[in-house]
Amino acid sequence: MTVPKTSVLVLDCAEPEALARFYASLLGARTAPAGGDPDLLLVAGPSGTVLGIRRDPDRVPPSWPLPDGPEQPHLRILVEPDALDEAEREAVALGARPLAVDTPTADPAGRTTHRRYADPAGHAFVLAAAGRPPAGARAR
């Protein structure tokens, strides 16, 4: 018999309260303490997504994307293709910092399909177009 499990991506930072507020606002989620660990907050979204934010006063933000290496692990936030511009405005207004990209990826209509950012604590995340295909596109 397999023991029931769940998984949570945990981001470390010096100020978990501020970062939890950032992600709660960005995701339309709520925050709550993680029972038993005073340094861990949980951000729970309406879609069932749970993100942990843990206090680590010694954490140093990564450099991402690395100029000579692959992408590092990152959070990918999916939005409708037509909502990518609005999602970007929300993220930047909340404190996200756009990350330079050498080669943007576009869909058949020429729209950018994903955009990279750093959250206020320096963690990488991507806003990515997902959901229904653009009008006139055929599934393959």
Coordinates of N, CA and C in Angstrom, one line a residue:
M1 N 0.8 -1.2 0.0 CA 0.0 0.0 0.0 C 0.9 1.2 0.0
T2 N 0.5 2.2 -0.8 CA 1.3 3.4 -0.9 C 0.7 4.4 0.1
V3 N 1.6 5.1 0.8 CA 1.2 6.1 1.7 C 0.8 7.3 0.9
P4 N -0.4 7.9 1.2 CA -0.8 9.1 0.5 C 0.2 10.3 0.7
K5 N 0.5 11.0 -0.4 CA 1.5 12.0 -0.4 C 1.0 13.2 -1.2
T6 N 1.5 14.4 -0.9 CA 1.3 15.5 -1.7 C 2.7 16.2 -1.8
S7 N 2.9 17.1 -2.8 CA 4.1 17.7 -2.9 C 3.9 19.2 -3.0
V8 N 4.9 20.0 -2.5 CA 4.9 21.4 -2.5 C 6.2 21.9 -2.9
L9 N 6.2 22.8 -3.9 CA 7.5 23.5 -4.2 C 7.7 24.6 -3.2
V10 N 8.9 24.6 -2.6 CA 9.2 25.6 -1.5 C 10.3 26.5 -2.0
L11 N 10.0 27.8 -1.9 CA 11.0 28.8 -2.3 C 11.6 29.4 -1.0
D12 N 12.9 29.5 -0.9 CA 13.5 30.1 0.3 C 13.8 31.5 0.0
C13 N 13.7 32.3 1.1 CA 14.0 33.8 1.0 C 14.2 34.3 2.4
A14 N 14.7 35.5 2.4 CA 14.9 36.2 3.7 C 13.6 36.7 4.4
E15 N 12.7 37.1 3.6 CA 11.4 37.7 4.1 C 10.2 36.9 3.5
P16 N 9.8 35.8 4.1 CA 8.8 35.0 3.5 C 7.4 35.6 3.5
E17 N 7.1 36.5 4.5 CA 5.8 37.2 4.5 C 5.6 38.0 3.3
A18 N 6.6 38.8 2.9 CA 6.5 39.6 1.7 C 6.4 38.8 0.4
L19 N 7.2 37.7 0.3 CA 7.1 36.9 -0.9 C 5.8 36.2 -1.0
A20 N 5.3 35.7 0.2 CA 4.0 35.0 0.2 C 2.9 36.0 -0.3
R21 N 3.0 37.2 0.2 CA 2.0 38.2 -0.3 C 2.1 38.4 -1.8
F22 N 3.3 38.5 -2.3 CA 3.5 38.7 -3.8 C 2.8 37.5 -4.5
Y23 N 3.1 36.3 -4.2 CA 2.5 35.1 -4.9 C 1.0 35.0 -4.6
A24 N 0.6 35.3 -3.4 CA -0.9 35.3 -3.2 C -1.6 36.3 -4.1
S25 N -1.1 37.5 -4.2 CA -1.7 38.5 -5.1 C -1.6 38.1 -6.5
L26 N -0.5 37.6 -7.0 CA -0.3 37.2 -8.4 C -1.2 36.0 -8.8
L27 N -1.4 35.1 -7.9 CA -2.1 33.9 -8.2 C -3.6 33.9 -7.7
G28 N -4.0 35.0 -7.1 CA -5.4 35.1 -6.5 C -5.5 34.0 -5.4
A29 N -4.5 33.9 -4.6 CA -4.5 32.8 -3.6 C -4.6 33.4 -2.2
R30 N -4.5 32.5 -1.2 CA -4.4 32.9 0.2 C -3.2 32.3 0.8
T31 N -2.7 32.9 1.9 CA -1.6 32.4 2.7 C -2.0 31.9 4.0
A32 N -1.2 30.9 4.5 CA -1.5 30.4 5.8 C -0.2 29.8 6.4
P33 N -0.1 29.8 7.7 CA 1.1 29.2 8.3 C 1.1 27.7 8.0
A34 N 2.3 27.1 7.9 CA 2.4 25.7 7.8 C 2.5 25.1 9.2
G35 N 1.5 24.4 9.7 CA 1.5 23.9 11.0 C 2.9 23.3 11.4
G36 N 3.4 23.7 12.5 CA 4.6 23.1 13.0 C 5.9 23.7 12.6
D37 N 5.9 24.5 11.6 CA 7.2 25.2 11.1 C 7.0 26.7 11.1
P38 N 7.5 27.4 12.1 CA 7.3 28.9 12.1 C 7.9 29.6 11.0
D39 N 8.8 29.0 10.2 CA 9.5 29.7 9.1 C 8.9 29.3 7.8
L40 N 7.8 28.6 7.7 CA 7.2 28.2 6.5 C 5.8 28.7 6.4
L41 N 5.5 29.4 5.2 CA 4.1 29.8 4.9 C 3.7 29.1 3.7
L42 N 2.4 28.8 3.6 CA 1.9 28.1 2.4 C 1.0 29.1 1.6
V43 N 1.1 29.1 0.3 CA 0.2 29.9 -0.5 C -0.6 28.9 -1.3
A44 N -1.9 29.0 -1.1 CA -2.9 28.0 -1.7 C -3.7 28.8 -2.7
G45 N -3.7 28.3 -4.0 CA -4.4 29.0 -5.0 C -5.8 28.3 -5.3
P46 N -6.7 29.0 -6.0 CA -8.0 28.4 -6.2 C -8.0 27.2 -7.1
S47 N -6.9 27.0 -7.9 CA -6.8 25.8 -8.8 C -6.3 24.6 -8.0
G48 N -5.9 24.7 -6.7 CA -5.4 23.6 -6.0 C -3.8 23.7 -5.8
T49 N -3.2 24.7 -6.5 CA -1.8 24.9 -6.4 C -1.4 25.3 -5.0
V50 N -0.3 24.7 -4.5 CA 0.2 25.1 -3.2 C 1.7 25.3 -3.3
L51 N 2.1 26.5 -2.8 CA 3.5 26.9 -2.9 C 4.0 27.2 -1.5
G52 N 5.1 26.7 -1.1 CA 5.7 27.0 0.2 C 6.7 28.1 0.1
I53 N 6.7 29.0 1.1 CA 7.7 30.1 1.2 C 8.4 30.0 2.5
R54 N 9.7 29.7 2.5 CA 10.4 29.4 3.8 C 11.5 30.4 4.0
R55 N 11.6 30.8 5.3 CA 12.6 31.8 5.7 C 14.0 31.1 5.7
D56 N 14.9 31.8 5.0 CA 16.3 31.4 5.0 C 17.1 32.7 4.9
P57 N 17.5 33.3 6.0 CA 18.2 34.6 6.0 C 19.5 34.6 5.2
D58 N 20.1 33.4 4.9 CA 21.4 33.4 4.2 C 21.2 33.1 2.7
R59 N 20.0 33.0 2.2 CA 19.8 32.7 0.8 C 20.3 33.8 -0.1
V60 N 21.0 33.4 -1.2 CA 21.5 34.4 -2.2 C 20.7 34.1 -3.4
P61 N 20.0 35.1 -4.0 CA 19.3 34.9 -5.3 C 20.2 34.4 -6.4
P62 N 19.7 33.4 -7.2 CA 20.4 32.9 -8.3 C 20.5 33.9 -9.5
S63 N 21.4 33.7 -10.4 CA 21.5 34.4 -11.6 C 20.8 33.5 -12.6
W64 N 19.7 34.1 -13.2 CA 19.0 33.2 -14.2 C 18.4 34.1 -15.3
P65 N 18.4 33.6 -16.5 CA 19.0 32.4 -16.9 C 20.5 32.6 -17.0
L66 N 21.2 31.5 -16.8 CA 22.7 31.6 -16.8 C 23.1 31.8 -18.3
P67 N 24.1 32.6 -18.5 CA 24.4 32.9 -19.9 C 25.0 31.7 -20.6
D68 N 25.6 30.8 -20.0 CA 26.2 29.6 -20.6 C 25.6 28.3 -20.2
G69 N 24.4 28.3 -19.6 CA 23.9 27.1 -19.1 C 22.4 27.0 -19.4
P70 N 21.8 25.9 -19.0 CA 20.4 25.7 -19.2 C 19.6 26.4 -18.2
E71 N 18.3 26.5 -18.4 CA 17.4 27.1 -17.4 C 17.5 26.4 -16.1
Q72 N 17.3 27.1 -15.0 CA 17.3 26.5 -13.7 C 15.8 26.2 -13.4
P73 N 15.6 25.4 -12.3 CA 14.2 25.1 -11.9 C 13.5 26.4 -11.7
H74 N 12.3 26.5 -12.1 CA 11.5 27.7 -12.0 C 10.0 27.4 -12.0
L75 N 9.2 28.3 -11.5 CA 7.8 28.2 -11.4 C 7.2 28.6 -12.8
R76 N 6.3 27.9 -13.4 CA 5.7 28.2 -14.6 C 4.2 28.5 -14.3
I77 N 3.8 29.7 -14.5 CA 2.4 30.1 -14.3 C 1.7 30.2 -15.6
L78 N 0.6 29.4 -15.8 CA -0.1 29.3 -17.0 C -1.2 30.3 -17.1
V79 N -1.4 31.0 -18.2 CA -2.5 31.9 -18.4 C -3.0 31.7 -19.8
E80 N -4.2 32.2 -20.1 CA -4.8 32.1 -21.4 C -3.9 33.0 -22.3
P81 N -3.7 32.5 -23.6 CA -2.9 33.3 -24.5 C -3.2 34.8 -24.6
D82 N -4.5 35.1 -24.7 CA -4.9 36.5 -24.8 C -4.7 37.3 -23.5
A83 N -4.4 36.6 -22.4 CA -4.3 37.3 -21.1 C -2.8 37.5 -20.7
L84 N -1.9 37.1 -21.6 CA -0.5 37.2 -21.3 C 0.0 38.7 -21.0
D85 N -0.4 39.6 -21.8 CA 0.0 41.0 -21.6 C -0.6 41.5 -20.2
E86 N -1.8 41.2 -19.9 CA -2.4 41.6 -18.7 C -1.7 41.0 -17.5
A87 N -1.4 39.7 -17.6 CA -0.7 39.0 -16.5 C 0.7 39.6 -16.3
E88 N 1.3 40.0 -17.4 CA 2.6 40.6 -17.2 C 2.5 41.9 -16.5
R89 N 1.5 42.7 -16.8 CA 1.3 44.0 -16.1 C 1.0 43.8 -14.6
E90 N 0.2 42.8 -14.3 CA 0.0 42.5 -12.9 C 1.3 42.1 -12.2
A91 N 2.0 41.2 -12.8 CA 3.3 40.7 -12.2 C 4.2 41.8 -11.9
V92 N 4.4 42.7 -12.9 CA 5.4 43.8 -12.8 C 4.9 44.8 -11.7
A93 N 3.6 45.1 -11.7 CA 3.0 46.0 -10.7 C 3.2 45.5 -9.3
L94 N 3.2 44.1 -9.1 CA 3.4 43.5 -7.8 C 4.9 43.5 -7.4
G95 N 5.8 43.7 -8.3 CA 7.2 43.7 -8.0 C 8.1 42.8 -8.8
A96 N 7.5 42.1 -9.7 CA 8.4 41.1 -10.6 C 9.3 42.0 -11.5
R97 N 10.4 41.4 -11.7 CA 11.4 42.0 -12.6 C 11.6 41.2 -13.9
P98 N 11.3 41.8 -15.1 CA 11.4 41.0 -16.3 C 12.9 40.6 -16.5
L99 N 13.1 39.4 -17.0 CA 14.5 38.9 -17.3 C 14.6 38.9 -18.8
A100 N 15.8 39.4 -19.2 CA 16.1 39.4 -20.7 C 16.1 38.0 -21.3
V101 N 15.6 38.0 -22.5 CA 15.5 36.7 -23.2 C 16.1 36.9 -24.6
D102 N 17.0 36.1 -25.0 CA 17.6 36.2 -26.3 C 16.7 35.8 -27.5
T103 N 15.9 34.8 -27.3 CA 15.1 34.3 -28.4 C 13.7 34.1 -27.9
P104 N 12.8 35.1 -28.0 CA 11.4 34.9 -27.6 C 10.7 33.8 -28.5
T105 N 9.9 33.0 -27.9 CA 9.1 32.0 -28.6 C 7.8 32.6 -28.9
A106 N 7.3 32.3 -30.2 CA 6.0 32.9 -30.6 C 5.1 31.8 -31.1
D107 N 3.8 32.0 -31.0 CA 2.8 31.1 -31.6 C 2.6 31.4 -33.1
P108 N 1.8 30.6 -33.8 CA 1.6 30.8 -35.2 C 1.1 32.2 -35.5
A109 N 0.4 32.9 -34.6 CA -0.1 34.2 -34.8 C 1.0 35.3 -34.5
G110 N 2.2 34.9 -34.1 CA 3.3 35.8 -33.9 C 3.3 36.3 -32.5
R111 N 2.4 35.8 -31.6 CA 2.4 36.3 -30.2 C 3.4 35.6 -29.4
T112 N 4.1 36.3 -28.4 CA 5.0 35.6 -27.5 C 4.3 34.6 -26.7
T113 N 4.8 33.4 -26.5 CA 4.2 32.4 -25.7 C 4.6 32.3 -24.3
H114 N 5.7 32.9 -23.9 CA 6.1 32.9 -22.5 C 7.1 34.1 -22.3
R115 N 7.1 34.5 -21.0 CA 7.9 35.6 -20.6 C 8.5 35.3 -19.2
R116 N 9.8 35.6 -19.1 CA 10.5 35.3 -17.9 C 10.7 36.5 -16.9
Y117 N 10.6 36.1 -15.6 CA 10.7 37.2 -14.6 C 11.5 36.7 -13.4
A118 N 11.9 37.6 -12.5 CA 12.4 37.2 -11.2 C 11.3 37.8 -10.2
D119 N 11.0 37.0 -9.2 CA 10.1 37.6 -8.2 C 10.9 38.5 -7.3
P120 N 10.2 39.2 -6.3 CA 11.0 40.2 -5.5 C 12.2 39.6 -4.7
A121 N 12.2 38.3 -4.5 CA 13.3 37.7 -3.8 C 14.3 37.1 -4.8
G122 N 14.1 37.2 -6.1 CA 15.1 36.8 -7.1 C 14.8 35.4 -7.7
H123 N 13.7 34.7 -7.3 CA 13.4 33.4 -7.9 C 12.9 33.6 -9.3
A124 N 13.3 32.7 -10.2 CA 12.8 32.8 -11.6 C 11.4 32.2 -11.7
F125 N 10.5 32.8 -12.5 CA 9.3 32.3 -12.9 C 8.9 32.7 -14.3
V126 N 8.0 32.0 -14.9 CA 7.6 32.2 -16.3 C 6.1 32.3 -16.3
L127 N 5.6 33.3 -17.0 CA 4.2 33.4 -17.4 C 4.2 32.8 -18.8
A128 N 3.4 31.7 -18.9 CA 3.3 31.0 -20.2 C 1.9 30.9 -20.7
A129 N 1.7 31.1 -22.0 CA 0.4 31.0 -22.6 C 0.0 29.5 -22.7
A130 N -1.2 29.2 -22.2 CA -1.7 27.9 -22.2 C -3.2 28.0 -22.3
G131 N -3.9 26.9 -22.4 CA -5.3 26.9 -22.5 C -5.8 26.7 -23.9
R132 N -6.9 27.3 -24.2 CA -7.4 27.1 -25.6 C -6.5 27.6 -26.6
P133 N -6.5 27.0 -27.8 CA -5.6 27.4 -28.9 C -6.2 28.8 -29.4
P134 N -5.3 29.6 -30.1 CA -5.8 30.8 -30.7 C -6.8 30.6 -31.7
A135 N -7.7 31.5 -31.9 CA -8.8 31.4 -32.9 C -8.2 31.0 -34.3
G136 N -8.8 30.1 -34.9 CA -8.3 29.6 -36.2 C -7.3 28.6 -36.2
A137 N -6.7 28.3 -35.1 CA -5.6 27.3 -35.0 C -6.3 25.9 -34.9
R138 N -5.6 24.9 -35.5 CA -6.1 23.5 -35.5 C -5.3 22.7 -34.5
A139 N -5.9 21.8 -33.8 CA -5.1 20.9 -32.9 C -4.5 19.9 -33.8
R140 N -3.3 19.4 -33.4 CA -2.6 18.4 -34.2 C -2.4 17.1 -33.4

